[in-house]
XYZ file of C-alpha atoms in Angstrom:
218
model
C -3.137 10.645 -18.730
C -0.311 13.518 -19.521
C 1.513 14.692 -16.571
C 1.476 17.774 -17.564
C -2.623 18.306 -17.540
C -2.296 16.213 -13.874
C 0.391 19.110 -12.953
C -2.044 22.052 -13.900
C -5.002 20.574 -12.479
C -2.932 20.123 -9.027
C -1.376 23.289 -9.373
C -4.574 24.878 -9.346
C -5.250 23.724 -5.775
C -1.996 23.704 -3.895
C -1.594 25.606 -0.684
C 1.687 26.721 0.086
C 0.874 27.121 3.799
C -0.151 23.331 4.301
C 2.863 22.015 2.703
C 5.326 22.206 5.260
C 3.057 20.258 7.888
C 2.784 17.821 5.628
C 6.021 17.745 4.490
C 6.897 17.499 8.815
C 3.964 14.656 9.249
C 6.322 12.897 6.406
C 9.685 13.271 7.917
C 10.291 16.012 5.742
C 11.177 12.646 3.032
C 9.473 14.150 0.136
C 7.932 17.989 -0.921
C 4.858 18.625 -1.133
C 2.466 20.932 -2.891
C 0.160 21.383 -0.030
C -2.878 19.672 -1.345
C -4.912 17.610 1.054
C -6.790 14.133 0.157
C -9.897 15.497 -0.607
C -9.027 18.507 -2.516
C -6.749 16.136 -4.229
C -9.457 13.606 -5.445
C -11.645 16.678 -6.492
C -9.052 18.165 -8.266
C -8.069 14.893 -10.240
C -11.741 14.200 -11.407
C -10.553 14.225 -15.228
C -7.643 12.168 -14.572
C -9.466 9.464 -12.473
C -12.062 8.998 -15.547
C -9.825 9.225 -18.341
C -7.946 6.035 -16.379
C -11.148 4.487 -16.452
C -10.175 3.820 -20.258
C -7.065 3.021 -20.230
C -5.113 -0.020 -20.507
C -3.175 -1.793 -17.676
C 0.236 -0.946 -19.714
C -0.855 2.390 -19.601
C -2.020 3.103 -16.377
C 1.444 1.752 -15.090
C 3.130 3.390 -17.528
C 1.133 6.388 -15.728
C 2.082 5.231 -12.357
C 5.727 5.221 -12.610
C 5.263 9.074 -14.412
C 3.804 10.181 -11.465
C 7.039 8.335 -9.465
C 8.846 10.477 -11.486
C 7.909 13.832 -9.998
C 9.049 15.460 -6.941
C 5.767 16.405 -4.816
C 4.378 13.986 -3.262
C 1.070 14.495 -4.416
C 2.209 12.843 -8.080
C 2.718 9.567 -5.987
C -0.754 9.701 -4.447
C -2.518 9.839 -7.603
C -0.490 7.316 -8.971
C -1.793 5.274 -6.253
C -5.253 6.417 -6.124
C -5.561 5.397 -10.380
C -4.113 2.217 -10.235
C -5.899 1.337 -7.014
C -9.485 2.234 -8.504
C -8.660 0.061 -12.139
C -6.588 -3.160 -10.462
C -9.236 -5.265 -12.600
C -7.157 -4.212 -15.856
C -3.944 -5.100 -14.378
C -2.447 -7.951 -15.263
C -0.182 -10.906 -13.175
C 2.775 -8.938 -15.454
C 2.195 -5.707 -13.852
C 3.236 -6.985 -10.597
C 6.901 -6.440 -11.462
C 6.000 -2.709 -11.762
C 4.457 -2.658 -8.563
C 7.200 -3.736 -6.630
C 9.352 -0.979 -8.445
C 6.562 1.111 -6.958
C 6.862 -0.066 -3.752
C 10.727 -0.051 -3.823
C 10.865 3.500 -4.731
C 10.245 6.781 -2.882
C 9.244 4.070 -0.095
C 6.837 5.258 2.655
C 4.222 4.021 4.423
C 1.998 5.961 2.453
C 2.100 5.096 -0.869
C 3.228 1.077 -0.046
C 0.232 0.457 2.056
C -2.083 2.001 -0.687
C -0.191 -0.279 -3.350
C -0.101 -3.438 -0.924
C -3.707 -3.495 -0.390
C -5.511 -2.597 -3.429
C -2.942 -3.719 -6.351
C -0.863 -6.228 -4.373
C -3.845 -7.941 -2.891
C -5.673 -7.632 -6.110
C -3.809 -9.177 -8.438
C -2.456 -11.933 -5.775
C -6.579 -12.928 -5.301
C -6.888 -13.644 -9.061
C -3.697 -15.473 -9.578
C -2.153 -17.588 -7.081
C 0.809 -18.430 -8.357
C 1.883 -14.973 -7.570
C 2.022 -16.077 -3.917
C 5.285 -16.942 -5.199
C 6.469 -13.544 -5.324
C 4.884 -12.475 -1.852
C 6.926 -15.663 -0.177
C 10.080 -14.321 -1.692
C 9.189 -10.671 -0.653
C 8.677 -11.727 3.106
C 11.826 -13.716 3.295
C 13.863 -10.701 1.954
C 15.436 -7.789 3.048
C 13.584 -5.373 1.983
C 11.227 -3.705 4.608
C 8.716 -2.440 2.353
C 8.591 -5.270 0.134
C 7.896 -7.305 3.365
C 5.468 -5.270 4.715
C 3.278 -5.343 1.309
C 3.886 -9.098 1.803
C 2.121 -9.188 5.386
C -0.496 -6.470 4.573
C -1.582 -7.510 0.975
C -4.569 -9.657 2.053
C -6.015 -6.540 4.220
C -8.956 -6.460 1.802
C -9.945 -10.133 1.292
C -12.154 -10.271 4.201
C -13.663 -13.868 4.534
C -11.038 -14.854 1.812
C -8.324 -14.121 3.658
C -5.644 -17.185 3.851
C -4.801 -17.584 7.720
C -2.849 -19.554 7.092
C -0.507 -17.826 4.696
C -1.452 -14.676 7.042
C 0.166 -16.790 10.181
C 3.152 -17.976 8.595
C 3.777 -14.322 7.125
C 3.624 -12.981 11.167
C 5.857 -15.716 12.235
C 8.961 -15.125 9.849
C 9.059 -11.965 10.699
C 7.724 -11.938 14.221
C 11.566 -11.215 15.732
C 11.820 -8.296 13.125
C 13.367 -5.385 15.165
C 11.667 -2.713 12.535
C 8.510 -0.919 13.732
C 6.685 -1.136 10.133
C 7.214 -4.585 10.182
C 5.914 -4.977 13.773
C 3.293 -2.309 13.299
C 1.935 -4.270 9.845
C 2.128 -7.683 11.120
C -0.591 -6.503 14.503
C -2.902 -4.282 11.579
C -2.998 -7.402 9.501
C -3.911 -9.901 12.350
C -6.123 -7.152 13.975
C -8.177 -7.140 10.325
C -8.453 -10.706 10.465
C -10.084 -10.535 14.175
C -13.053 -8.986 12.503
C -13.468 -12.943 10.946
C -12.355 -14.812 13.356
C -11.212 -13.275 16.248
C -10.763 -16.496 18.269
C -8.251 -17.670 15.798
C -6.460 -14.216 16.345
C -6.730 -14.224 19.788
C -4.871 -17.809 19.941
C -2.172 -17.390 17.979
C -1.109 -14.198 18.925
C -1.071 -15.388 22.650
C 0.622 -18.503 22.376
C 3.563 -17.384 20.237
C 6.365 -14.473 20.573
C 5.349 -10.919 19.054
C 6.940 -7.604 19.745
C 4.690 -5.160 22.621
C 3.621 -3.115 19.205
C 2.234 -6.046 17.421
C 0.534 -7.345 20.239
C -1.040 -4.034 21.214
C -2.194 -3.928 17.541
C -3.313 -7.322 17.071
C -5.393 -7.364 20.260
C -6.802 -4.084 20.249
C -10.481 -5.254 19.557
C -10.270 -8.230 21.053
């Protein structure tokens, strides 16, 4: 999965007029080529097809290469590739995911890495919970957010005790992205057990953002 080939495919659909508003939406933290998601997915079909035959090591090497590139669309492709092939990642690759979460960090890449990659790995190997335990108590906002969101796709398999515990550990956090993540994770679990979420939120102190997000559909 050579990066040069990916760049060629992305440049073929880049729209310079779309780049400024895309950069503005991300608070001008990153440069953009001006490729929206549907066009990006069409342009990267060959890369995604190639990735299906790659090993876990090759996948994370490719993702790191995507993170090295300047334009944000490359990081999006890195997330796409890892998310679509998480079944070939191994427990040891969580360290690579952690590196990606903490590099060029913003919600647009972190959330996909958390829900698909972290969640996929922890669901298979519960010994990795020791890592999300470390993240939730650490100083890195994006690792803490990843710990909160990693069960987002688990549905009925969600460990509610852990979700509630992580939520309480960061309930007093002043960081918007933590407060929002707690509410989002609780709202998602409310699809499975609405009464448990309602009781949990109404019997503990949470920020307004968290409460609104968690109770949005209840």
